[in-house]
Amino acid sequence: MLQQLKISNYALIENLSVDFKKGFTIITGETGAGKSVIVGAINLLLGARSSSDLLLDKNKKSIIEGLFKSNKKINEKLQNIDLDFGDDLIIRKEIKANGSSRSFVNDTPVKVENLKDITQYLIEFNGQHLVSKIGKNSFKFDFVNGFIEEKNLISDYKKSFSNYTLFNDRLSKLVDESSILNEKKDFFSFQLEELTDFPIEQWDEENIYREHNLIINQKHINQYLEEISNLFNNNSNGILNNLNKIDDHLNSLNIHLKDLYPFIERLKSIRIEIDDIFHDINKKYSLQSENPKKLEELEQLINKINFLLKKFNVLDLVGLLKKRDTIVESLNQIKSLENQIIECQKNKLYWENKCINLGEELFKKRREKIDIIQQQVNKVLKSVSMEHANFKLKIFKTGKIAFNGIDQIELLIAVNNKLDYHPITKFSSGGELSRIALAMKSISVGSKSASVLIFDEIDSGISGNVATKVGLLLKNISKNVQVINITHLPQVAAFGNSHFHVEKNQSGSQININLRLLEKEDRIQVLANMLGGDKTGNAARKNALELLN
């Protein structure tokens, strides 16, 4: 339960501290007095988004703090995320001047998703949106599931559905991907076959072009080699012959000069080096006859290479090998996808059958609860002046696997004691929908885990004696959980164990909102004002006193 709420520097609230009690708490106030501000502050505690626009003083941070009585479900959640837990639970929201905010649970910072996971078992808001939610699948299935004792069956189905959806989505993606690749499979296979017809790995592109260049220029190469040979060895004018002559002259000259020996040795070294050069050239580049046949083979090979390079849009043989590897990888991927699809189909079928089997059990369990739910709702409807109405629950199979099961739920109503049933949302008026929603909420309270129910003007669209009966219904709900009800109806407000009134106080240009706990006399006056407006007389006060009594 909510034990205490503290709000500072939020909207029109400078500082507010309110202590709540168990049972039925009423909050009233004129239109525009600030009841929605209180609701907004509590919503922020539960994880709603904040903004710096909400700050009263833009230079200071806002702090909203709630002290709650914890419960088993919440403590389990706290333990799962390594947070301190005990009998009490403190949730705090801090909004800074720059608009950023942080949430704390028992003084430990928490992420918004963790906060929402915790508070779903703490507070349940039921505003006028409850009436609009009544036709939604989530509301209908949550309502009926609340009566099923086998909660593990529900969680097992949702786990199975999650896995079924996972593999179904994965299978769709794999099939789409495989379809795209399969369109290219024949083309890839043809390309690979074409590439494997040639021994590309054995081709040395550089050597091929070098050899081709040698053969095509062999005549010129032979001419140069012959000329070089003549320059070396010509008997009359060759380099070696001339060097030998120089050597003879130097030796003869040395007889007379006596100091030419070093030059003679140097010349000897030069002659040996030149002789080695000539020998190495002859060894490596001997004269070759022209080879037209080899030239033709090389040109055919080069034509093949150029054809493949152009066809596969690559620059060289290395690129061609990479292209071949890419094609092989694509074909392997197609094969891998086929295996993945087979495996995914098996998993999808497994979880599909699991969903069907668990869905069948869920369907039976829900059907078993139809009579007791109908009886209890109709009993409550009679207590809120809808004796002429008859509520009916219709549960039937859809033949499809869905988030909530393999069945669908319809909420039907017949009015004026007729047996002509219609969907609730299409047939009932706003006031009737409010009462039907409250009736359903009242019988499902015991099956819900939230320990605080907040009703925000859920009783709109009703008045008079009906309002009194709705007030009594809310009072009865508060016997099981703490109920905080924001209302404009004095008949409902009179049933509260505690009654708070929202007021706006003005001090100069500053307007502040205050939440005041009413004592008996003040409460009589507020109820009288709700009955007859600001100018209330004794009659209105007398009626207010009668409501309280």
Coordinates of C-alpha atoms in Angstrom, one line a residue:
M1 CA 0.0 0.0 0.0
L2 CA 1.0 3.7 -0.4
Q3 CA 1.8 5.0 3.0
Q4 CA 3.3 8.4 2.3
L5 CA 3.7 10.7 -0.7
K6 CA 6.2 13.6 -0.8
I7 CA 6.3 16.1 -3.6
S8 CA 8.5 19.2 -3.9
N9 CA 9.0 21.8 -6.7
Y10 CA 6.6 20.1 -9.0
A11 CA 4.1 21.9 -11.2
L12 CA 2.2 24.1 -8.7
I13 CA 3.4 22.2 -5.7
E14 CA 6.1 23.8 -3.6
N15 CA 6.2 21.2 -0.8
L16 CA 3.6 18.5 0.0
S17 CA 3.7 15.6 2.3
V18 CA 0.7 13.3 2.6
D19 CA 0.2 10.2 4.8
F20 CA -2.2 7.6 3.4
K21 CA -4.1 4.9 5.3
K22 CA -5.3 1.5 4.1
G23 CA -8.9 1.1 2.9
F24 CA -10.8 3.6 0.8
T25 CA -9.2 7.1 0.3
I26 CA -11.1 9.8 -1.4
I27 CA -9.5 12.8 -3.3
T28 CA -11.8 15.6 -4.3
G29 CA -11.4 19.2 -5.6
E30 CA -12.9 21.6 -8.0
T31 CA -12.2 21.4 -11.7
G32 CA -8.7 22.8 -12.3
A33 CA -7.8 22.6 -8.6
G34 CA -4.8 20.3 -9.4
K35 CA -6.0 16.7 -8.9
S36 CA -4.4 15.7 -12.2
V37 CA -1.1 17.1 -10.8
I38 CA -1.2 14.6 -7.9
V39 CA -1.9 11.8 -10.4
G40 CA 0.9 13.0 -12.7
A41 CA 3.4 12.9 -9.8
I42 CA 2.4 9.4 -8.9
N43 CA 2.7 8.4 -12.6
L44 CA 6.3 9.8 -12.6
L45 CA 7.1 7.5 -9.6
L46 CA 6.0 4.6 -11.8
G47 CA 8.3 5.5 -14.6
A48 CA 6.5 8.1 -16.8
R49 CA 8.6 10.5 -18.7
S50 CA 9.5 13.8 -17.1
S51 CA 10.4 17.3 -18.4
S52 CA 11.9 20.5 -17.0
D53 CA 8.6 22.2 -17.8
L54 CA 7.2 20.4 -14.8
L55 CA 9.4 22.3 -12.4
L56 CA 7.9 25.1 -10.3
D57 CA 11.3 26.8 -9.7
K58 CA 13.3 26.2 -12.9
N59 CA 16.6 26.6 -11.0
K60 CA 15.9 23.8 -8.5
K61 CA 15.4 20.1 -8.9
S62 CA 12.0 18.4 -8.2
I63 CA 11.8 15.4 -5.9
I64 CA 8.9 13.0 -5.7
E65 CA 9.0 10.2 -3.2
G66 CA 6.6 7.5 -2.3
L67 CA 6.8 5.2 0.7
F68 CA 5.0 1.9 0.1
K69 CA 4.3 -1.3 2.0
S70 CA 6.1 -4.0 0.0
N71 CA 4.8 -7.4 -0.9
K72 CA 6.2 -10.8 -1.9
K73 CA 6.1 -10.2 -5.7
I74 CA 7.9 -6.9 -5.4
N75 CA 10.6 -8.4 -3.1
E76 CA 11.2 -11.2 -5.6
K77 CA 11.7 -8.6 -8.3
L78 CA 14.1 -6.6 -6.1
Q79 CA 16.1 -9.7 -5.3
N80 CA 16.4 -10.6 -9.0
I81 CA 18.0 -7.3 -9.8
D82 CA 20.2 -7.2 -6.6
L83 CA 18.4 -4.4 -4.8
D84 CA 17.7 -4.2 -1.0
F85 CA 14.3 -5.3 0.0
G86 CA 12.2 -5.6 3.1
D87 CA 8.8 -4.6 4.6
D88 CA 9.0 -1.0 3.2
L89 CA 9.7 0.2 -0.3
I90 CA 10.9 3.7 -1.1
I91 CA 10.7 5.0 -4.7
R92 CA 12.1 8.4 -5.5
K93 CA 12.2 10.4 -8.7
E94 CA 14.5 13.4 -9.1
I95 CA 14.0 15.9 -12.0
K96 CA 16.9 18.3 -12.7
A97 CA 16.6 21.8 -14.1
N98 CA 18.0 20.6 -17.4
G99 CA 15.1 18.1 -17.8
S100 CA 17.2 15.0 -17.0
S101 CA 15.8 12.7 -14.3
R102 CA 16.8 9.7 -12.2
S103 CA 14.8 7.1 -10.4
F104 CA 15.8 5.4 -7.1
V105 CA 14.4 2.3 -5.4
N106 CA 15.5 2.0 -1.8
D107 CA 18.1 4.7 -2.5
T108 CA 19.7 2.7 -5.4
P109 CA 19.5 4.2 -8.9
V110 CA 17.4 2.0 -11.3
K111 CA 16.7 1.9 -15.0
V112 CA 13.2 2.9 -16.2
E113 CA 12.5 -0.6 -17.5
N114 CA 13.4 -2.1 -14.1
L115 CA 11.3 0.5 -12.3
K116 CA 8.2 -0.3 -14.5
D117 CA 8.8 -4.1 -13.9
I118 CA 8.7 -3.5 -10.2
T119 CA 5.8 -1.0 -10.0
Q120 CA 3.4 -3.2 -12.1
Y121 CA 2.8 -5.2 -8.9
L122 CA 2.5 -2.0 -6.8
I123 CA 0.0 0.4 -8.3
E124 CA -2.7 0.0 -10.9
F125 CA -4.1 3.1 -12.5
N126 CA -7.8 3.0 -13.6
G127 CA -8.9 6.2 -15.2
Q128 CA -11.5 6.9 -17.8
H129 CA -9.2 4.9 -20.1
L130 CA -10.4 1.8 -18.3
V131 CA -13.6 2.1 -20.2
S132 CA -11.8 2.4 -23.5
K133 CA -9.6 -0.6 -22.6
I134 CA -12.5 -2.9 -21.9
G135 CA -12.7 -3.9 -25.5
K136 CA -9.0 -4.6 -26.0
N137 CA -7.6 -8.1 -26.0
S138 CA -5.1 -7.4 -23.3
F139 CA -7.8 -6.3 -20.9
K140 CA -10.1 -9.2 -21.7
F141 CA -7.4 -11.9 -21.4
D142 CA -5.9 -10.4 -18.3
F143 CA -9.4 -10.4 -16.7
V144 CA -10.2 -14.0 -17.5
N145 CA -6.6 -15.2 -16.8
G146 CA -6.9 -13.7 -13.3
F147 CA -9.3 -16.6 -12.4
I148 CA -7.1 -19.4 -13.6
E149 CA -5.2 -21.0 -10.7
E150 CA -2.5 -22.6 -13.0
K151 CA -0.4 -19.4 -13.5
N152 CA 2.5 -21.6 -14.8
L153 CA 0.3 -22.6 -17.7
I154 CA -0.1 -19.0 -18.8
S155 CA 3.6 -18.2 -18.5
D156 CA 4.5 -21.5 -20.3
Y157 CA 2.3 -20.6 -23.2
K158 CA 3.7 -17.1 -23.4
K159 CA 7.2 -18.5 -23.4
S160 CA 6.3 -21.0 -26.1
F161 CA 4.6 -18.3 -28.2
S162 CA 7.7 -16.1 -27.9
N163 CA 9.9 -19.0 -29.2
Y164 CA 7.3 -19.8 -31.9
T165 CA 7.3 -16.2 -33.0
L166 CA 11.1 -16.1 -32.9
F167 CA 11.6 -19.1 -35.2
N168 CA 8.7 -18.1 -37.4
D169 CA 10.2 -14.7 -38.0
R170 CA 13.7 -16.2 -38.5
L171 CA 12.3 -18.7 -41.0
S172 CA 10.6 -15.9 -43.0
K173 CA 13.9 -14.0 -43.2
L174 CA 15.8 -17.2 -44.1
V175 CA 13.3 -18.1 -46.8
D176 CA 13.4 -14.5 -48.3
E177 CA 17.2 -14.6 -48.2
S178 CA 17.3 -18.0 -49.8
S179 CA 14.8 -17.0 -52.5
I180 CA 17.1 -14.1 -53.5
L181 CA 20.2 -16.3 -53.6
N182 CA 18.4 -19.2 -55.3
E183 CA 17.5 -16.9 -58.2
K184 CA 21.3 -16.6 -58.8
K185 CA 22.2 -20.2 -58.0
D186 CA 22.2 -21.4 -61.6
F187 CA 24.2 -18.4 -62.7
F188 CA 26.7 -18.9 -59.9
S189 CA 27.0 -22.6 -60.8
F190 CA 27.6 -21.7 -64.5
Q191 CA 30.3 -19.1 -63.5
L192 CA 32.0 -21.5 -61.2
E193 CA 32.0 -24.3 -63.8
E194 CA 33.5 -21.8 -66.3
L195 CA 36.2 -20.8 -63.9
T196 CA 37.1 -24.3 -62.8
D197 CA 37.7 -25.3 -66.5
F198 CA 40.9 -23.3 -66.4
P199 CA 44.0 -24.0 -64.3
I200 CA 44.1 -20.4 -63.0
E201 CA 46.3 -21.3 -60.0
Q202 CA 48.9 -22.6 -62.4
W203 CA 49.0 -19.4 -64.4
D204 CA 51.8 -16.9 -63.5
E205 CA 50.5 -13.8 -65.1
E206 CA 53.8 -11.9 -64.9
N207 CA 55.9 -14.8 -66.4
I208 CA 53.4 -15.3 -69.1
Y209 CA 53.5 -11.7 -70.3
R210 CA 57.3 -11.7 -69.9
E211 CA 57.8 -14.8 -71.9
H212 CA 55.4 -13.5 -74.6
N213 CA 57.4 -10.3 -74.7
L214 CA 60.6 -12.2 -75.2
I215 CA 59.3 -14.4 -78.0
I216 CA 57.6 -11.6 -79.9
N217 CA 60.9 -9.6 -79.7
Q218 CA 63.3 -12.6 -80.2
K219 CA 64.6 -11.3 -83.6
H220 CA 65.7 -8.0 -82.1
I221 CA 67.0 -9.6 -79.0
N222 CA 69.2 -11.9 -81.1
Q223 CA 70.5 -8.9 -83.0
Y224 CA 71.5 -7.1 -79.8
L225 CA 73.1 -10.2 -78.4
E226 CA 75.2 -10.8 -81.6
E227 CA 76.3 -7.2 -81.6
I228 CA 77.3 -7.3 -77.9
S229 CA 79.3 -10.5 -78.7
N230 CA 81.1 -8.8 -81.5
L231 CA 81.9 -5.9 -79.4
F232 CA 83.4 -8.2 -76.8
N233 CA 85.3 -10.7 -79.1
N234 CA 86.0 -9.0 -82.4
N235 CA 89.5 -10.1 -83.3
S236 CA 90.6 -6.7 -84.6
N237 CA 88.5 -4.3 -82.6
G238 CA 86.8 -6.2 -79.7
I239 CA 87.0 -4.9 -76.1
L240 CA 88.9 -7.9 -74.9
N241 CA 91.4 -7.8 -77.7
N242 CA 92.0 -4.1 -77.1
L243 CA 92.4 -4.7 -73.4
N244 CA 95.0 -7.3 -74.1
K245 CA 96.9 -4.9 -76.3
I246 CA 96.8 -2.2 -73.6
D247 CA 98.1 -4.8 -71.1
D248 CA 101.0 -5.6 -73.5
H249 CA 101.9 -1.9 -73.9
L250 CA 101.8 -1.3 -70.2
N251 CA 104.1 -4.2 -69.4
S252 CA 106.6 -3.0 -72.1
L253 CA 106.3 0.5 -70.7
N254 CA 106.9 -0.7 -67.1
I255 CA 110.4 -1.8 -68.1
H256 CA 111.3 1.8 -68.5
L257 CA 109.1 3.5 -65.9
K258 CA 109.2 0.9 -63.2
D259 CA 106.0 2.2 -61.4
L260 CA 103.1 1.0 -63.6
Y261 CA 102.5 -2.3 -61.9
P262 CA 99.4 -1.1 -59.9
F263 CA 97.8 0.1 -63.1
I264 CA 98.6 -3.2 -64.8
E265 CA 96.9 -5.1 -61.9
R266 CA 93.8 -2.8 -62.0
L267 CA 93.5 -3.3 -65.8
K268 CA 93.8 -7.1 -65.2
S269 CA 90.9 -6.9 -62.7
I270 CA 88.8 -4.9 -65.2
R271 CA 89.6 -7.4 -68.0
I272 CA 88.6 -10.3 -65.7
E273 CA 85.3 -8.5 -64.6
I274 CA 84.4 -7.8 -68.3
D275 CA 85.1 -11.3 -69.2
D276 CA 82.8 -12.6 -66.4
I277 CA 80.1 -10.2 -67.5
F278 CA 80.3 -11.5 -71.1
H279 CA 80.3 -15.1 -69.8
D280 CA 77.2 -14.5 -67.6
I281 CA 75.3 -12.7 -70.4
N282 CA 75.9 -15.6 -72.7
K283 CA 74.9 -18.1 -70.1
K284 CA 71.6 -16.4 -69.2
Y285 CA 70.7 -14.9 -72.6
S286 CA 71.8 -17.3 -75.3
L287 CA 70.7 -16.8 -78.9
Q288 CA 67.3 -18.4 -79.5
S289 CA 65.6 -19.3 -82.7
E290 CA 62.2 -17.8 -83.2
N291 CA 59.3 -20.0 -82.0
P292 CA 56.0 -19.2 -83.8
K293 CA 54.2 -22.2 -82.2
K294 CA 55.1 -21.1 -78.7
L295 CA 54.1 -17.5 -79.5
E296 CA 50.7 -18.7 -80.8
E297 CA 50.1 -20.7 -77.6
L298 CA 51.0 -17.7 -75.4
E299 CA 48.8 -15.4 -77.4
Q300 CA 45.9 -17.8 -77.0
L301 CA 46.5 -18.0 -73.3
I302 CA 46.7 -14.2 -73.0
N303 CA 43.4 -13.9 -74.9
K304 CA 41.8 -16.4 -72.5
I305 CA 43.0 -14.4 -69.5
N306 CA 41.8 -11.1 -71.0
F307 CA 38.5 -12.6 -71.8
L308 CA 38.0 -13.9 -68.3
L309 CA 39.2 -10.6 -66.7
K310 CA 36.7 -8.6 -68.8
K311 CA 33.8 -11.0 -68.3
F312 CA 34.2 -11.1 -64.5
N313 CA 35.1 -7.4 -64.3
V314 CA 38.4 -7.9 -62.5
L315 CA 41.9 -6.4 -63.0
D316 CA 44.2 -9.4 -62.8
L317 CA 44.3 -13.2 -62.0
V318 CA 44.4 -12.5 -58.3
G319 CA 41.0 -10.7 -58.6
L320 CA 39.8 -13.6 -60.7
L321 CA 40.7 -16.1 -58.0
K322 CA 38.9 -13.9 -55.4
K323 CA 35.9 -13.8 -57.7
R324 CA 35.8 -17.6 -57.9
D325 CA 36.1 -17.8 -54.1
T326 CA 33.2 -15.4 -53.7
I327 CA 31.1 -17.5 -56.0
V328 CA 32.0 -20.6 -54.0
E329 CA 31.1 -18.8 -50.8
S330 CA 27.7 -17.8 -52.2
L331 CA 26.9 -21.3 -53.3
N332 CA 28.0 -22.6 -49.9
Q333 CA 25.8 -20.0 -48.3
I334 CA 22.8 -21.2 -50.3
K335 CA 23.5 -24.7 -49.1
S336 CA 24.0 -23.5 -45.5
L337 CA 20.7 -21.5 -45.8
E338 CA 18.9 -24.7 -46.9
N339 CA 20.2 -26.5 -43.8
Q340 CA 19.3 -23.6 -41.6
I341 CA 15.8 -23.5 -43.1
I342 CA 15.3 -27.2 -42.3
E343 CA 16.5 -26.7 -38.7
C344 CA 14.4 -23.6 -38.3
Q345 CA 11.3 -25.5 -39.6
K346 CA 11.9 -28.2 -37.1
N347 CA 12.1 -25.6 -34.2
K348 CA 9.1 -23.7 -35.5
L349 CA 7.0 -26.9 -35.7
Y350 CA 8.1 -27.9 -32.2
W351 CA 7.0 -24.6 -30.6
E352 CA 3.9 -24.5 -32.8
N353 CA 2.8 -27.8 -31.4
K354 CA 3.7 -26.7 -27.9
C355 CA 1.6 -23.6 -28.4
I356 CA -1.3 -25.6 -29.7
N357 CA -1.2 -28.1 -26.8
L358 CA -0.8 -25.4 -24.1
G359 CA -3.4 -23.3 -25.9
E360 CA -5.9 -26.2 -25.8
E361 CA -5.3 -26.5 -22.0
L362 CA -5.7 -22.7 -21.6
F363 CA -8.9 -22.7 -23.7
K364 CA -10.4 -25.4 -21.4
K365 CA -9.3 -23.6 -18.2
R366 CA -10.9 -20.4 -19.5
R367 CA -14.1 -22.1 -20.5
E368 CA -14.4 -23.7 -17.1
K369 CA -14.4 -20.2 -15.5
I370 CA -17.2 -18.8 -17.8
D371 CA -20.1 -19.6 -15.4
I372 CA -18.6 -18.3 -12.2
I373 CA -17.3 -15.1 -13.9
Q374 CA -20.8 -14.4 -15.5
Q375 CA -22.5 -15.1 -12.1
Q376 CA -20.2 -12.8 -10.2
V377 CA -20.3 -9.9 -12.8
N378 CA -24.1 -10.1 -13.0
K379 CA -24.3 -10.1 -9.2
V380 CA -22.2 -6.9 -9.0
L381 CA -24.1 -5.3 -11.9
K382 CA -27.4 -5.8 -10.0
S383 CA -25.8 -4.1 -7.0
V384 CA -25.1 -1.0 -9.1
S385 CA -28.6 -0.6 -10.6
M386 CA -28.1 -2.7 -13.7
E387 CA -30.7 -5.4 -12.9
H388 CA -32.0 -5.2 -16.4
A389 CA -28.6 -6.2 -17.9
N390 CA -27.1 -9.6 -18.3
F391 CA -23.3 -10.0 -18.9
K392 CA -22.1 -12.9 -21.0
L393 CA -18.6 -14.2 -21.6
K394 CA -18.0 -15.9 -25.0
I395 CA -14.8 -17.9 -25.5
F396 CA -14.1 -19.6 -28.8
K397 CA -11.3 -21.0 -30.8
T398 CA -9.9 -19.0 -33.7
G399 CA -7.7 -21.7 -35.3
K400 CA -4.7 -19.3 -35.1
I401 CA -1.8 -19.1 -32.7
A402 CA -1.8 -15.7 -31.0
F403 CA -0.1 -13.9 -28.1
N404 CA -2.8 -14.9 -25.6
G405 CA -3.6 -18.3 -27.0
I406 CA -5.6 -20.1 -29.7
D407 CA -8.9 -18.6 -28.6
Q408 CA -10.7 -15.3 -28.6
I409 CA -12.8 -13.6 -25.9
E410 CA -15.9 -11.5 -26.4
L411 CA -17.6 -9.5 -23.7
L412 CA -21.3 -9.4 -24.4
I413 CA -24.2 -7.6 -22.8
A414 CA -28.0 -7.9 -23.1
V415 CA -30.2 -5.2 -21.7
N416 CA -33.9 -4.7 -20.7
N417 CA -34.0 -8.4 -19.8
K418 CA -33.7 -9.5 -23.4
L419 CA -31.5 -12.4 -24.6
D420 CA -30.2 -10.4 -27.6
Y421 CA -26.5 -10.0 -26.8
H422 CA -24.2 -7.4 -28.2
P423 CA -20.5 -6.5 -27.8
I424 CA -20.2 -4.3 -24.6
T425 CA -18.3 -1.5 -26.3
K426 CA -20.8 -1.1 -29.1
F427 CA -24.0 -1.2 -27.1
S428 CA -23.4 0.3 -23.7
S429 CA -23.5 4.0 -22.7
G430 CA -20.6 5.7 -20.9
G431 CA -22.2 5.3 -17.5
E432 CA -23.0 1.7 -18.1
L433 CA -19.5 1.0 -19.4
S434 CA -18.1 2.5 -16.2
R435 CA -20.2 0.3 -14.1
I436 CA -19.4 -2.8 -16.1
A437 CA -15.7 -2.0 -16.0
L438 CA -15.9 -1.5 -12.2
A439 CA -17.9 -4.7 -11.8
M440 CA -15.2 -6.7 -13.7
K441 CA -12.5 -4.9 -11.7
S442 CA -14.2 -5.7 -8.4
I443 CA -14.4 -9.4 -8.9
S444 CA -10.8 -9.6 -10.3
V445 CA -9.1 -7.8 -7.4
G446 CA -8.3 -10.9 -5.5
S447 CA -6.5 -12.4 -8.5
K448 CA -4.3 -9.3 -9.1
S449 CA -1.0 -8.6 -7.5
A450 CA -1.2 -4.8 -7.4
S451 CA -1.7 -3.7 -3.8
V452 CA -2.9 -0.1 -4.7
L453 CA -5.8 0.7 -7.0
I454 CA -6.1 4.3 -8.1
F455 CA -9.4 5.3 -9.8
D456 CA -9.4 8.6 -11.6
E457 CA -13.0 9.7 -12.2
I458 CA -13.9 6.2 -13.2
D459 CA -17.4 7.0 -11.9
S460 CA -18.1 9.7 -14.5
G461 CA -21.4 9.5 -16.3
I462 CA -23.4 8.4 -13.3
S463 CA -25.3 10.2 -10.5
G464 CA -27.9 9.8 -7.8
N465 CA -28.7 6.4 -6.4
V466 CA -26.4 4.7 -8.9
A467 CA -23.5 6.8 -7.7
T468 CA -24.2 5.7 -4.1
K469 CA -24.1 2.0 -5.2
V470 CA -20.9 2.6 -7.1
G471 CA -19.4 4.2 -4.0
L472 CA -20.4 1.1 -2.0
L473 CA -18.8 -1.1 -4.6
L474 CA -15.5 0.8 -4.4
K475 CA -15.7 0.6 -0.6
N476 CA -16.1 -3.2 -0.9
I477 CA -13.1 -3.4 -3.2
S478 CA -11.0 -1.5 -0.6
K479 CA -11.5 -4.4 1.8
N480 CA -9.0 -6.4 -0.2
V481 CA -6.6 -3.7 -1.5
Q482 CA -6.0 0.0 -0.9
V483 CA -8.2 2.1 -3.1
I484 CA -7.5 5.8 -3.9
N485 CA -10.4 7.3 -5.8
I486 CA -10.5 10.8 -7.4
T487 CA -14.1 11.8 -7.8
H488 CA -16.6 14.6 -8.4
L489 CA -19.5 12.6 -6.9
P490 CA -20.5 13.4 -3.3
Q491 CA -22.3 10.1 -3.1
V492 CA -19.0 8.2 -3.8
A493 CA -16.9 10.6 -1.7
A494 CA -19.0 9.9 1.4
F495 CA -17.9 6.3 1.5
G496 CA -14.2 7.1 2.0
N497 CA -12.3 6.1 5.2
S498 CA -10.1 9.2 4.5
H499 CA -11.0 12.2 2.5
F500 CA -8.4 14.6 1.0
H501 CA -9.4 17.8 -0.7
V502 CA -7.2 19.5 -3.3
E503 CA -7.0 23.3 -3.0
K504 CA -5.2 26.1 -4.7
N505 CA -3.8 28.8 -2.5
Q506 CA -2.6 32.1 -3.8
S507 CA 0.1 34.2 -2.1
G508 CA 0.8 37.3 -4.1
S509 CA 1.5 36.1 -7.6
Q510 CA 2.4 32.6 -6.4
I511 CA -0.2 29.8 -6.7
N512 CA 0.4 26.6 -4.8
I513 CA -1.6 23.4 -4.6
N514 CA -2.3 21.7 -1.3
L515 CA -3.8 18.4 -0.4
R516 CA -5.7 18.7 2.9
L517 CA -7.0 15.9 5.0
L518 CA -10.6 16.8 6.0
E519 CA -11.9 16.5 9.5
K520 CA -15.7 15.8 9.9
E521 CA -16.9 19.4 9.8
D522 CA -14.8 20.3 6.9
R523 CA -15.8 17.1 5.1
I524 CA -19.5 18.0 5.6
Q525 CA -18.9 21.4 4.1
V526 CA -17.0 20.0 1.1
L527 CA -19.7 17.4 0.4
A528 CA -22.3 20.1 0.8
N529 CA -20.5 22.2 -1.8
M530 CA -20.3 19.2 -4.1
L531 CA -24.0 18.8 -3.7
G532 CA -25.1 22.4 -4.1
G533 CA -22.3 24.6 -5.2
D534 CA -20.5 27.3 -3.2
K535 CA -23.7 28.8 -1.9
T536 CA -24.8 26.0 0.3
G537 CA -27.5 26.2 2.9
N538 CA -28.6 24.0 5.7
A539 CA -30.4 21.6 3.3
A540 CA -27.1 20.8 1.5
R541 CA -25.3 20.4 4.8
K542 CA -28.1 18.1 6.1
N543 CA -27.9 16.0 2.9
A544 CA -24.1 15.8 3.2
L545 CA -24.4 14.7 6.8
E546 CA -26.9 12.0 5.8
L547 CA -24.5 10.8 3.1
L548 CA -21.8 10.4 5.8
N549 CA -24.1 8.6 8.1

